[in-house]
């Protein structure tokens, strides 16, 4: 059977080429016997997502687009780790460096680009890399484990995404840029300046208008020297100064080359039977460096090879979105106004929003958005269509209402052709999304993402995907809107605002008034409502014990054999011989099978019977360590200036003060703090929910860290001078988290979701901080030690009495 098929060979196993093959297989599954060569030793993966991998937003194994099974199931002969080194276009054969020789009828060149490496003296030193593939990403991850200082040359999209990833990996990062302002290929100066300021707040340093001259160091890079004689130290140097189409192979084979491989509207080169697409191709003088146009090329090439009618590729208007969490930047079309056009601008310094629309002959030809990019996808669609916007300029500049877009029957989305691409990053068309909703039964953006990959990369298309969901699922989309659980369609924010607005005071009342489908609620909504009500009405609300999990009901962690563990509070991890003796005696008296130090510098008495808990707490006469609840757990400290010769501040004193301040605090999820006495950070403060690191003359405050399943390093919140300020900021941060996070949402997830910048903004004003501090104090003043309460109240003690065995045979 295969012998009747024409032979199709593709050089390059990247995003553009494999996308074209996928489409060809849909149009003409049996037309070709396909062979693919890929120089990288991986199946086709989402190169875009390397930035997210570096920044901790995705795992390497999540970015594979077509796994090896996909190639096998489509009978594709795949040669990965093979570079095609020679082509004979007369004999129609290609040869790989691995000794494979294959004949073809049709040949696709999809060799992508090579990163442009500045030819500086010293560029061959160890530690000088590009950011292009999985290997580069791994090198950066490894380097960050043993080195501190990273320098990125190039303040474009790639350089900034690399820099953000390196910051996430804990490196100090300087971005060297040749221009006066960053991302000048996508932004005007106003938006660029706002972006730089935001990134500086995230910890990035910028060296602008710098001409790199030489890379210094012995074997490994040590520093980068500039033409003005200044230098910057570097253990790692990443070059991100643009790309150049990979044309070497085509050039050797007599194929017409300009900047890229020259192709016509059908992606044909000057040699019959040889096509090119992707970053290696140059169409009407343009070699594109973003996936959306490459996918458009792929759709045309697939049709051409399948013998299906196509009008050809006419070029693309492009849009970009920087993939850096906490920063929203969007640019599309002609963002600098050409002669004869006009620019409309809107700037809100308080909220950090900037918008610019470029209009020519009453048509939108370009846009730059900073701070609020929610209209980006819609504006881009208007630019591509060349829509007349006369009379609507103000409405567009101040924001297209999502409702207006989705509610009108004659809306823009409805008018779009089925093959128009909605998600540029993943090449998902309107038709594919419509099918996922109408035939696939998708009723939420999450389901559409899982089914089609739309909105899975930069997220820029999400508003359009939401619009399509409204258009095709209508009420169904509304009725399955993701609520906090199956009992309600309301999300966390809606519930909290309704509780406040209607002054609802009990779990039952919330469920009744907000029309819960299950009147008893479930294990997910009951504890969350219990938390929200307690947070909103600290002085009136009576905690609903039944809504709490076993551990929180018994104030101890249940173990796998049904016994409990007891962890008394040991402030800052500091104890005394007397206290240790007491704990040891009690452990012996109650036959505690194991005594263990916890990771949070306390003692865990494991294997305690439930009925022994109150007696043991009584004898210990120590506060509960709250090792079981969604509360403040530990405040880990290092020895700091008290004993350590490096310590600059009293880490122990600071830690104990924080622990005494916030002990017993309930929160959406458990909260851990740490205080280190100097930047050596022995207390690991940068993987805590709130981490304090002493520096000369002050303290760095870090937020949103986690050392658990999804390890996340903290973001720097601010630097303060005094211990009082540390307490003020910690209070404000913890209360802001309590008031805004979803129940069971750790600070690491919450900070990532809302963006560190929004947290900074909420806390930057002292009056707001003091108001938050006052609210947290109100809550803290009402807390009591649960162990003491149980010890002193015979009624509560009864809950711990052993249940008498039921006598069945009397
Ligand atoms: C970190 C990063 C983030 C990005 N983010 C975005 C983004 O957010 N949005 C966006 O639109 N674009 C983004 N891009 C750009 C996007 O990834 C590229 O435009 C796209 O991958 C290009 O696809 P391609 O198939 O043309 O080339 P590639 O994906 O580079 O594939 C070409 C493949 O061909 C192989 N090859 C080359 N020569 C040979 C040979 N002789 N023999 C065998 N194999 C060969 C190469 O090894 C490579 O694997 C990003 C790029 C990077 C590096
Ligand atoms: N979010 C996204 O869409 C995204 C993310 C990453 C990469 N990409 C794509 O990947 C490709 C590569 O990205 P890129 O940022 O390297 O390319 P780029 O061409 O967009 O930007 C390179 C930047 O480096 C600067 N530069 C050039 N020479 C320099 C020098 N000697 N010293 C300092 N700065 C110098 C330029 O002024 C420019 O701003 C592009 O096609 C880009 O569109 C896109
Ligand atoms: S963090 Fe600093 S002060 Fe604390 S133990 Fe380590 S070196 Fe000493
Ligand atoms: S456009 Fe980037 S995820 Fe859809």
Tab-separated table of N, CA, C and O in Angstrom, residues 472-570:
chain	number	residue	atom	x	y	z
A	472	UNK	N	-21.823	29.995	21.340
A	472	UNK	CA	-22.285	28.649	20.971
A	472	UNK	C	-22.935	27.866	22.107
A	472	UNK	O	-23.760	27.001	21.859
A	473	UNK	N	-22.517	28.145	23.351
A	473	UNK	CA	-23.116	27.373	24.446
A	473	UNK	C	-24.232	28.169	25.121
A	473	UNK	O	-25.087	27.602	25.784
A	474	UNK	N	-24.222	29.483	24.936
A	474	UNK	CA	-25.277	30.330	25.493
A	474	UNK	C	-25.532	30.040	26.955
A	474	UNK	O	-24.616	30.080	27.774
A	475	UNK	N	-26.774	29.734	27.264
A	475	UNK	CA	-27.149	29.485	28.663
A	475	UNK	C	-26.404	28.311	29.267
A	475	UNK	O	-26.115	28.291	30.455
A	476	UNK	N	-26.097	27.315	28.422
A	476	UNK	CA	-25.382	26.141	28.951
A	476	UNK	C	-24.058	26.582	29.543
A	476	UNK	O	-23.658	26.130	30.618
A	477	UNK	N	-23.403	27.527	28.879
A	477	UNK	CA	-22.116	28.006	29.394
A	477	UNK	C	-22.325	28.687	30.728
A	477	UNK	O	-21.547	28.506	31.642
A	478	UNK	N	-23.422	29.422	30.841
A	478	UNK	CA	-23.684	30.112	32.098
A	478	UNK	C	-24.011	29.097	33.189
A	478	UNK	O	-23.455	29.124	34.273
A	479	UNK	N	-24.863	28.103	32.834
A	479	UNK	CA	-25.304	27.193	33.885
A	479	UNK	C	-24.184	26.274	34.375
A	479	UNK	O	-24.256	25.778	35.479
A	480	UNK	N	-23.139	26.077	33.557
A	480	UNK	CA	-22.051	25.243	34.057
A	480	UNK	C	-20.842	26.095	34.453
A	480	UNK	O	-19.766	25.590	34.626
A	481	UNK	N	-21.094	27.397	34.587
A	481	UNK	CA	-20.018	28.289	35.024
A	481	UNK	C	-19.388	27.681	36.285
A	481	UNK	O	-20.096	27.206	37.154
A	482	UNK	N	-18.062	27.705	36.319
A	482	UNK	CA	-17.415	26.961	37.395
A	482	UNK	C	-17.621	27.603	38.758
A	482	UNK	O	-17.089	28.664	39.049
A	483	UNK	N	-18.417	26.978	39.586
A	483	UNK	CA	-18.618	27.450	40.941
A	483	UNK	C	-17.545	26.848	41.836
A	483	UNK	O	-16.694	26.099	41.371
A	484	UNK	N	-17.615	27.143	43.139
A	484	UNK	CA	-16.582	26.617	44.025
A	484	UNK	C	-16.697	25.099	44.195
A	484	UNK	O	-15.766	24.436	44.598
A	485	UNK	N	-17.901	24.557	43.893
A	485	UNK	CA	-18.125	23.115	43.958
A	485	UNK	C	-19.401	22.809	43.177
A	485	UNK	O	-20.028	23.726	42.639
A	486	UNK	N	-19.810	21.554	43.166
A	486	UNK	CA	-20.991	21.180	42.398
A	486	UNK	C	-22.311	21.709	42.972
A	486	UNK	O	-23.338	21.630	42.317
A	487	UNK	N	-22.273	22.275	44.186
A	487	UNK	CA	-23.514	22.729	44.808
A	487	UNK	C	-23.925	24.121	44.351
A	487	UNK	O	-25.015	24.584	44.687
A	488	UNK	N	-23.042	24.832	43.686
A	488	UNK	CA	-23.347	26.217	43.287
A	488	UNK	C	-22.590	26.584	42.015
A	488	UNK	O	-21.541	25.990	41.719
A	489	UNK	N	-23.138	27.558	41.290
A	489	UNK	CA	-22.403	28.031	40.108
A	489	UNK	C	-21.615	29.291	40.456
A	489	UNK	O	-20.948	29.865	39.614
A	490	UNK	N	-21.730	29.739	41.697
A	490	UNK	CA	-21.037	30.970	42.088
A	490	UNK	C	-19.572	30.701	42.405
A	490	UNK	O	-19.237	29.686	43.021
A	491	UNK	N	-18.731	31.634	41.989
A	491	UNK	CA	-17.318	31.472	42.333
A	491	UNK	C	-17.016	32.161	43.663
A	491	UNK	O	-17.893	32.781	44.266
A	492	UNK	N	-15.777	32.059	44.081
A	492	UNK	CA	-15.388	32.563	45.399
A	492	UNK	C	-15.728	34.042	45.584
A	492	UNK	O	-16.324	34.441	46.577
A	493	UNK	N	-15.358	34.866	44.568
A	493	UNK	CA	-15.559	36.307	44.716
A	493	UNK	C	-17.044	36.650	44.774
A	493	UNK	O	-17.462	37.535	45.534
A	494	UNK	N	-17.828	35.955	43.964
A	494	UNK	CA	-19.265	36.231	43.966
A	494	UNK	C	-19.863	35.892	45.334
A	494	UNK	O	-20.677	36.646	45.879
A	495	UNK	N	-19.454	34.758	45.881
A	495	UNK	CA	-19.996	34.343	47.182
A	495	UNK	C	-19.627	35.350	48.269
A	495	UNK	O	-20.481	35.821	49.019
A	496	UNK	N	-18.346	35.716	48.302
A	496	UNK	CA	-17.901	36.641	49.347
A	496	UNK	C	-18.637	37.971	49.216
A	496	UNK	O	-19.097	38.544	50.204
A	497	UNK	N	-18.802	38.453	47.974
A	497	UNK	CA	-19.463	39.761	47.869
A	497	UNK	C	-20.947	39.661	48.216
A	497	UNK	O	-21.517	40.589	48.803
A	498	UNK	N	-21.578	38.535	47.913
A	498	UNK	CA	-22.997	38.374	48.298
A	498	UNK	C	-23.142	38.267	49.822
A	498	UNK	O	-24.076	38.812	50.401
A	499	UNK	N	-22.206	37.553	50.459
A	499	UNK	CA	-22.269	37.440	51.928
A	499	UNK	C	-22.186	38.838	52.547
A	499	UNK	O	-22.936	39.189	53.449
A	500	UNK	N	-21.290	39.653	51.976
A	500	UNK	CA	-21.115	41.005	52.516
A	500	UNK	C	-22.355	41.848	52.239
A	500	UNK	O	-22.886	42.506	53.125
A	501	UNK	N	-22.797	41.804	50.969
A	501	UNK	CA	-23.904	42.668	50.556
A	501	UNK	C	-25.180	42.358	51.343
A	501	UNK	O	-25.851	43.240	51.845
A	502	UNK	N	-25.459	41.046	51.505
A	502	UNK	CA	-26.718	40.683	52.159
A	502	UNK	C	-26.541	40.387	53.640
A	502	UNK	O	-27.471	39.955	54.305
A	503	UNK	N	-25.321	40.612	54.118
A	503	UNK	CA	-24.998	40.380	55.534
A	503	UNK	C	-25.456	38.999	55.991
A	503	UNK	O	-26.152	38.854	57.013
A	504	UNK	N	-25.076	37.991	55.237
A	504	UNK	CA	-25.437	36.626	55.606
A	504	UNK	C	-24.499	36.185	56.732
A	504	UNK	O	-23.295	36.435	56.666
A	505	UNK	N	-25.043	35.493	57.736
A	505	UNK	CA	-24.225	35.249	58.926
A	505	UNK	C	-23.988	33.776	59.262
A	505	UNK	O	-23.213	33.479	60.148
A	506	UNK	N	-24.701	32.854	58.598
A	506	UNK	CA	-24.432	31.440	58.887
A	506	UNK	C	-24.309	30.655	57.585
A	506	UNK	O	-24.775	31.095	56.527
A	507	UNK	N	-23.698	29.479	57.694
A	507	UNK	CA	-23.498	28.628	56.518
A	507	UNK	C	-24.851	28.288	55.901
A	507	UNK	O	-25.047	28.370	54.682
A	508	UNK	N	-25.812	27.929	56.767
A	508	UNK	CA	-27.150	27.549	56.308
A	508	UNK	C	-27.804	28.697	55.533
A	508	UNK	O	-28.371	28.508	54.465
A	509	UNK	N	-27.677	29.892	56.097
A	509	UNK	CA	-28.280	31.062	55.469
A	509	UNK	C	-27.683	31.295	54.074
A	509	UNK	O	-28.402	31.552	53.118
A	510	UNK	N	-26.376	31.170	53.980
A	510	UNK	CA	-25.713	31.378	52.675
A	510	UNK	C	-26.265	30.381	51.672
A	510	UNK	O	-26.633	30.728	50.547
A	511	UNK	N	-26.347	29.126	52.093
A	511	UNK	CA	-26.801	28.084	51.174
A	511	UNK	C	-28.245	28.319	50.731
A	511	UNK	O	-28.573	28.134	49.567
A	512	UNK	N	-29.087	28.751	51.671
A	512	UNK	CA	-30.492	29.006	51.322
A	512	UNK	C	-30.619	30.189	50.384
A	512	UNK	O	-31.209	30.091	49.315
A	513	UNK	N	-30.049	31.320	50.828
A	513	UNK	CA	-30.240	32.558	50.083
A	513	UNK	C	-29.580	32.471	48.698
A	513	UNK	O	-30.132	32.948	47.716
A	514	UNK	N	-28.433	31.843	48.639
A	514	UNK	CA	-27.737	31.790	47.346
A	514	UNK	C	-28.113	30.535	46.544
A	514	UNK	O	-27.450	30.182	45.570
A	515	UNK	N	-29.173	29.899	46.953
A	515	UNK	CA	-29.792	28.802	46.211
A	515	UNK	C	-28.843	27.662	45.853
A	515	UNK	O	-28.643	27.344	44.682
A	516	UNK	N	-28.263	27.109	46.886
A	516	UNK	CA	-27.400	25.933	46.712
A	516	UNK	C	-28.232	24.789	46.100
A	516	UNK	O	-29.394	24.593	46.496
A	517	UNK	N	-27.694	24.036	45.170
A	517	UNK	CA	-28.473	22.936	44.598
A	517	UNK	C	-28.568	21.782	45.600
A	517	UNK	O	-29.558	21.069	45.648
A	518	UNK	N	-27.513	21.625	46.400
A	518	UNK	CA	-27.532	20.594	47.425
A	518	UNK	C	-27.667	21.305	48.767
A	518	UNK	O	-26.720	21.974	49.202
A	519	UNK	N	-28.835	21.185	49.427
A	519	UNK	CA	-29.075	22.048	50.584
A	519	UNK	C	-28.170	21.771	51.784
A	519	UNK	O	-28.031	22.617	52.657
A	520	UNK	N	-27.540	20.591	51.816
A	520	UNK	CA	-26.618	20.307	52.917
A	520	UNK	C	-25.188	20.748	52.594
A	520	UNK	O	-24.302	20.685	53.423
A	521	UNK	N	-24.945	21.118	51.326
A	521	UNK	CA	-23.592	21.461	50.924
A	521	UNK	C	-22.733	20.225	50.795
A	521	UNK	O	-23.231	19.091	50.852
A	522	UNK	N	-21.445	20.404	50.628
A	522	UNK	CA	-20.552	19.247	50.479
A	522	UNK	C	-19.243	19.530	51.216
A	522	UNK	O	-19.058	20.607	51.792
A	523	UNK	N	-18.351	18.567	51.149
A	523	UNK	CA	-17.091	18.680	51.892
A	523	UNK	C	-16.215	19.808	51.367
A	523	UNK	O	-15.247	20.206	52.007
A	524	UNK	N	-16.568	20.322	50.184
A	524	UNK	CA	-15.750	21.403	49.637
A	524	UNK	C	-16.327	22.775	50.030
A	524	UNK	O	-15.589	23.663	50.440
A	525	UNK	N	-17.652	22.912	49.895
A	525	UNK	CA	-18.196	24.252	50.147
A	525	UNK	C	-18.396	24.548	51.628
A	525	UNK	O	-18.251	25.692	52.056
A	526	UNK	N	-18.702	23.545	52.434
A	526	UNK	CA	-18.984	23.836	53.846
A	526	UNK	C	-17.764	24.452	54.542
A	526	UNK	O	-17.887	25.514	55.160
A	527	UNK	N	-16.568	23.795	54.451
A	527	UNK	CA	-15.426	24.429	55.122
A	527	UNK	C	-15.070	25.789	54.530
A	527	UNK	O	-14.630	26.684	55.248
A	528	UNK	N	-15.310	25.961	53.208
A	528	UNK	CA	-14.930	27.263	52.649
A	528	UNK	C	-15.889	28.349	53.134
A	528	UNK	O	-15.462	29.437	53.499
A	529	UNK	N	-17.184	28.033	53.191
A	529	UNK	CA	-18.134	29.038	53.700
A	529	UNK	C	-17.825	29.354	55.161
A	529	UNK	O	-17.888	30.504	55.593
A	530	UNK	N	-17.487	28.307	55.907
A	530	UNK	CA	-17.140	28.498	57.313
A	530	UNK	C	-15.975	29.486	57.432
A	530	UNK	O	-15.983	30.388	58.270
A	531	UNK	N	-14.998	29.334	56.539
A	531	UNK	CA	-13.851	30.241	56.581
A	531	UNK	C	-14.261	31.666	56.189
A	531	UNK	O	-13.950	32.634	56.878
A	532	UNK	N	-14.991	31.800	55.061
A	532	UNK	CA	-15.349	33.149	54.585
A	532	UNK	C	-16.183	33.896	55.623
A	532	UNK	O	-15.987	35.088	55.858
A	533	UNK	N	-17.115	33.192	56.252
A	533	UNK	CA	-17.958	33.849	57.257
A	533	UNK	C	-17.125	34.288	58.465
A	533	UNK	O	-17.277	35.397	58.969
A	534	UNK	N	-16.204	33.431	58.888
A	534	UNK	CA	-15.331	33.756	60.026
A	534	UNK	C	-14.427	34.934	59.701
A	534	UNK	O	-14.160	35.797	60.544
A	535	UNK	N	-13.967	34.976	58.461
A	535	UNK	CA	-13.068	36.062	58.045
A	535	UNK	C	-13.838	37.391	57.972
A	535	UNK	O	-13.358	38.428	58.398
A	536	UNK	N	-15.078	37.317	57.438
A	536	UNK	CA	-15.837	38.556	57.244
A	536	UNK	C	-16.459	39.089	58.531
A	536	UNK	O	-16.576	40.289	58.725
A	537	UNK	N	-16.920	38.188	59.391
A	537	UNK	CA	-17.597	38.619	60.625
A	537	UNK	C	-16.861	38.044	61.844
A	537	UNK	O	-17.422	37.240	62.584
A	538	UNK	N	-15.625	38.436	62.092
A	538	UNK	CA	-14.856	37.787	63.172
A	538	UNK	C	-15.507	37.922	64.540
A	538	UNK	O	-15.378	37.045	65.383
A	539	UNK	N	-16.225	39.027	64.747
A	539	UNK	CA	-16.762	39.247	66.096
A	539	UNK	C	-18.087	38.530	66.333
A	539	UNK	O	-18.461	38.295	67.468
A	540	UNK	N	-18.797	38.200	65.263
A	540	UNK	CA	-20.127	37.601	65.460
A	540	UNK	C	-20.193	36.123	65.113
A	540	UNK	O	-20.950	35.373	65.703
A	541	UNK	N	-19.429	35.727	64.147
A	541	UNK	CA	-19.604	34.379	63.621
A	541	UNK	C	-19.109	33.307	64.596
A	541	UNK	O	-18.013	33.414	65.158
A	542	UNK	N	-19.929	32.275	64.774
A	542	UNK	CA	-19.527	31.173	65.644
A	542	UNK	C	-19.050	30.036	64.738
A	542	UNK	O	-19.806	29.559	63.893
A	543	UNK	N	-17.798	29.682	64.936
A	543	UNK	CA	-17.194	28.658	64.092
A	543	UNK	C	-18.037	27.390	64.063
A	543	UNK	O	-18.493	26.929	65.111
A	544	UNK	N	-18.269	26.831	62.858
A	544	UNK	CA	-19.101	25.636	62.751
A	544	UNK	C	-18.184	24.416	62.751
A	544	UNK	O	-17.555	24.114	61.744
A	545	UNK	N	-18.124	23.754	63.904
A	545	UNK	CA	-17.164	22.658	64.074
A	545	UNK	C	-17.385	21.531	63.061
A	545	UNK	O	-16.430	20.936	62.550
A	546	UNK	N	-18.683	21.275	62.736
A	546	UNK	CA	-18.965	20.159	61.806
A	546	UNK	C	-18.384	20.423	60.429
A	546	UNK	O	-18.202	19.511	59.636
A	547	UNK	N	-18.128	21.703	60.120
A	547	UNK	CA	-17.587	22.026	58.802
A	547	UNK	C	-16.081	21.855	58.753
A	547	UNK	O	-15.457	22.120	57.743
A	548	UNK	N	-15.502	21.471	59.860
A	548	UNK	CA	-14.048	21.326	59.875
A	548	UNK	C	-13.655	19.871	59.714
A	548	UNK	O	-14.408	18.974	60.037
A	549	UNK	N	-12.444	19.671	59.225
A	549	UNK	CA	-11.943	18.323	59.055
A	549	UNK	C	-11.501	17.759	60.407
A	549	UNK	O	-11.271	18.508	61.352
A	550	UNK	N	-11.341	16.422	60.449
A	550	UNK	CA	-10.988	15.738	61.700
A	550	UNK	C	-9.826	16.423	62.425
A	550	UNK	O	-9.894	16.695	63.622
A	551	UNK	N	-8.762	16.695	61.708
A	551	UNK	CA	-7.575	17.282	62.344
A	551	UNK	C	-7.908	18.575	63.068
A	551	UNK	O	-7.423	18.833	64.173
A	552	UNK	N	-8.749	19.395	62.415
A	552	UNK	CA	-9.066	20.681	63.030
A	552	UNK	C	-10.076	20.518	64.157
A	552	UNK	O	-10.111	21.315	65.081
A	553	UNK	N	-10.893	19.439	64.079
A	553	UNK	CA	-11.849	19.217	65.159
A	553	UNK	C	-11.141	18.741	66.423
A	553	UNK	O	-11.506	19.103	67.524
A	554	UNK	N	-10.094	17.919	66.244
A	554	UNK	CA	-9.402	17.359	67.411
A	554	UNK	C	-8.104	18.097	67.734
A	554	UNK	O	-7.359	17.696	68.624
A	555	UNK	N	-7.804	19.130	66.984
A	555	UNK	CA	-6.614	19.952	67.227
A	555	UNK	C	-5.333	19.126	67.295
A	555	UNK	O	-4.449	19.369	68.112
A	556	UNK	N	-5.298	18.115	66.445
A	556	UNK	CA	-4.113	17.258	66.348
A	556	UNK	C	-4.211	16.533	65.001
A	556	UNK	O	-5.304	16.365	64.479
A	557	UNK	N	-3.078	16.132	64.464
A	557	UNK	CA	-3.102	15.451	63.156
A	557	UNK	C	-3.356	13.961	63.321
A	557	UNK	O	-2.609	13.270	64.014
A	558	UNK	N	-4.404	13.471	62.656
A	558	UNK	CA	-4.662	12.030	62.746
A	558	UNK	C	-3.631	11.298	61.885
A	558	UNK	O	-3.282	11.754	60.789
A	559	UNK	N	-3.114	10.164	62.409
A	559	UNK	CA	-2.084	9.399	61.696
A	559	UNK	C	-2.723	8.186	61.024
A	559	UNK	O	-3.886	7.883	61.255
A	560	UNK	N	-1.917	7.450	60.252
A	560	UNK	CA	-2.535	6.384	59.469
A	560	UNK	C	-3.055	5.237	60.339
A	560	UNK	O	-3.934	4.492	59.917
A	561	UNK	N	-2.536	5.120	61.607
A	561	UNK	CA	-3.055	4.051	62.475
A	561	UNK	C	-4.179	4.552	63.391
A	561	UNK	O	-4.578	3.871	64.332
A	562	UNK	N	-4.682	5.788	63.137
A	562	UNK	CA	-5.797	6.302	63.942
A	562	UNK	C	-5.346	7.044	65.188
A	562	UNK	O	-6.178	7.622	65.888
A	563	UNK	N	-4.055	7.017	65.504
A	563	UNK	CA	-3.569	7.807	66.639
A	563	UNK	C	-3.313	9.236	66.160
A	563	UNK	O	-3.473	9.542	64.972
A	564	UNK	N	-2.893	10.087	67.099
A	564	UNK	CA	-2.719	11.511	66.762
A	564	UNK	C	-1.288	11.964	67.046
A	564	UNK	O	-0.545	11.297	67.786
A	565	UNK	N	-0.936	13.104	66.476
A	565	UNK	CA	0.374	13.662	66.811
A	565	UNK	C	0.181	14.988	67.529
A	565	UNK	O	-0.766	15.726	67.237
A	566	UNK	N	1.059	15.249	68.468
A	566	UNK	CA	0.971	16.467	69.276
A	566	UNK	C	2.210	17.323	69.027
A	566	UNK	O	3.334	16.851	69.207
A	567	UNK	N	1.986	18.543	68.574
A	567	UNK	CA	3.115	19.453	68.314
A	567	UNK	C	2.891	20.744	69.094
A	567	UNK	O	2.094	21.592	68.692
A	568	UNK	N	3.543	20.888	70.260
A	568	UNK	CA	3.364	22.146	70.993
A	568	UNK	C	4.108	23.291	70.304
A	568	UNK	O	5.057	23.053	69.560
A	569	UNK	N	3.661	24.503	70.554
A	569	UNK	CA	4.342	25.637	69.919
A	569	UNK	C	5.670	25.909	70.602
A	569	UNK	O	5.760	25.923	71.828
A	570	UNK	N	6.695	26.060	69.789
A	570	UNK	CA	8.020	26.406	70.316
A	570	UNK	C	8.437	27.646	69.532
A	570	UNK	O	8.877	27.550	68.391
